[in-house]
XYZ file of C-alpha atoms in Angstrom:
122
model
C -7.241 -1.570 -10.210
C -8.180 -4.368 -7.786
C -6.146 -6.865 -9.815
C -2.969 -4.818 -9.271
C -2.934 -5.645 -5.537
C -2.008 -9.311 -5.105
C -2.464 -9.341 -1.307
C -5.308 -11.603 -0.141
C -8.576 -10.057 1.035
C -8.563 -11.181 4.639
C -12.323 -10.900 5.009
C -12.895 -13.189 2.016
C -10.523 -15.868 3.276
C -11.797 -19.187 4.513
C -11.724 -19.076 8.380
C -9.196 -21.949 8.542
C -6.960 -20.200 6.011
C -7.093 -17.040 8.091
C -6.133 -18.992 11.198
C -3.283 -20.583 9.282
C -2.115 -17.143 8.107
C -2.058 -15.884 11.708
C -0.045 -18.958 12.784
C 2.401 -18.389 9.921
C 2.852 -14.744 10.974
C 3.759 -15.864 14.486
C 6.142 -18.493 13.082
C 7.846 -15.801 11.015
C 8.397 -13.871 14.272
C 10.167 -16.856 15.815
C 7.319 -18.603 17.673
C 6.608 -22.301 17.418
C 2.868 -22.749 16.723
C 0.278 -25.448 16.333
C -3.406 -25.510 15.508
C -5.996 -26.458 18.060
C -8.865 -28.802 17.244
C -11.404 -27.459 14.769
C -14.363 -27.379 17.118
C -14.823 -27.123 20.888
C -11.497 -25.285 21.066
C -12.748 -22.934 23.812
C -11.970 -19.893 21.654
C -8.362 -20.807 21.032
C -7.474 -21.152 17.366
C -3.732 -21.675 17.854
C -1.136 -22.074 20.537
C 2.322 -20.558 20.274
C 5.427 -20.878 22.362
C 8.424 -18.642 22.546
C 11.557 -20.080 24.058
C 14.441 -18.049 25.417
C 17.324 -18.884 27.784
C 15.001 -18.527 30.821
C 12.348 -20.924 29.563
C 9.222 -21.099 27.392
C 6.156 -18.941 27.402
C 2.776 -20.232 26.120
C 0.459 -17.967 24.161
C -3.218 -18.776 23.454
C -4.255 -17.130 20.164
C -7.715 -16.376 18.831
C -8.134 -15.170 15.246
C -11.314 -13.169 14.562
C -12.225 -12.413 10.960
C -14.710 -9.552 11.159
C -15.592 -6.181 9.742
C -17.201 -5.043 12.979
C -15.805 -4.157 16.357
C -14.735 -7.168 18.433
C -16.966 -7.262 21.547
C -15.345 -6.904 24.936
C -16.848 -10.298 25.887
C -14.484 -11.929 23.400
C -11.500 -10.367 25.186
C -12.879 -11.305 28.592
C -13.415 -14.878 27.451
C -9.772 -15.063 26.361
C -8.814 -14.153 29.941
C -10.770 -17.143 31.185
C -9.191 -19.420 28.581
C -5.745 -18.281 29.669
C -6.595 -19.210 33.241
C -8.025 -22.608 32.266
C -5.067 -23.531 30.024
C -2.272 -21.947 32.122
C -1.226 -19.824 29.149
C 1.184 -17.060 30.016
C -0.443 -14.663 27.531
C -3.574 -14.406 25.427
C -3.581 -12.778 22.006
C -6.693 -11.816 20.074
C -6.027 -10.975 16.434
C -8.718 -9.402 14.257
C -9.211 -7.928 10.827
C -11.308 -5.162 12.372
C -10.810 -3.237 15.635
C -11.336 -3.262 19.390
C -13.341 -0.800 21.461
C -12.130 1.162 24.482
C -13.610 -1.372 26.926
C -11.513 -4.155 25.321
C -8.308 -2.131 25.535
C -9.073 -1.147 29.106
C -9.733 -4.766 30.109
C -6.557 -5.982 28.371
C -4.535 -3.267 30.106
C -5.924 -4.192 33.536
C -5.241 -7.885 32.885
C -1.658 -7.231 31.838
C -1.299 -10.513 29.950
C -3.603 -9.907 26.989
C -2.405 -8.561 23.678
C -4.817 -7.157 21.108
C -3.814 -6.940 17.479
C -6.279 -5.004 15.332
C -6.576 -4.982 11.542
C -4.242 -2.049 11.058
C -1.478 -3.720 13.077
C -2.162 -7.068 11.455
C -1.607 -5.590 8.003
C 1.598 -3.815 9.153
């Protein structure tokens, strides 16, 4: 039965391929994206911009391939990266899920978006 489903197993993907897939998804939604450097990227795997008549917004994106809950420290770190890079928004994308503390922190911040595995697949 496994051979009938041709979709890639996200957890088995090479980390760079997963980051590329996330960038391609954002490009399909109309964002312009580029990859950050492979190491010492401060937790940012890609940068995306969305331009409309009022200007451009910068999004810092982190892609987390995991089968466990993403720790709230990862979400908090993205907030710091946003501040350091002057990104308008931070987006953490994962194959797994986020806990209540992560959602609460993102809500309080107001500029963090969390995309869990279920929403990623959708």
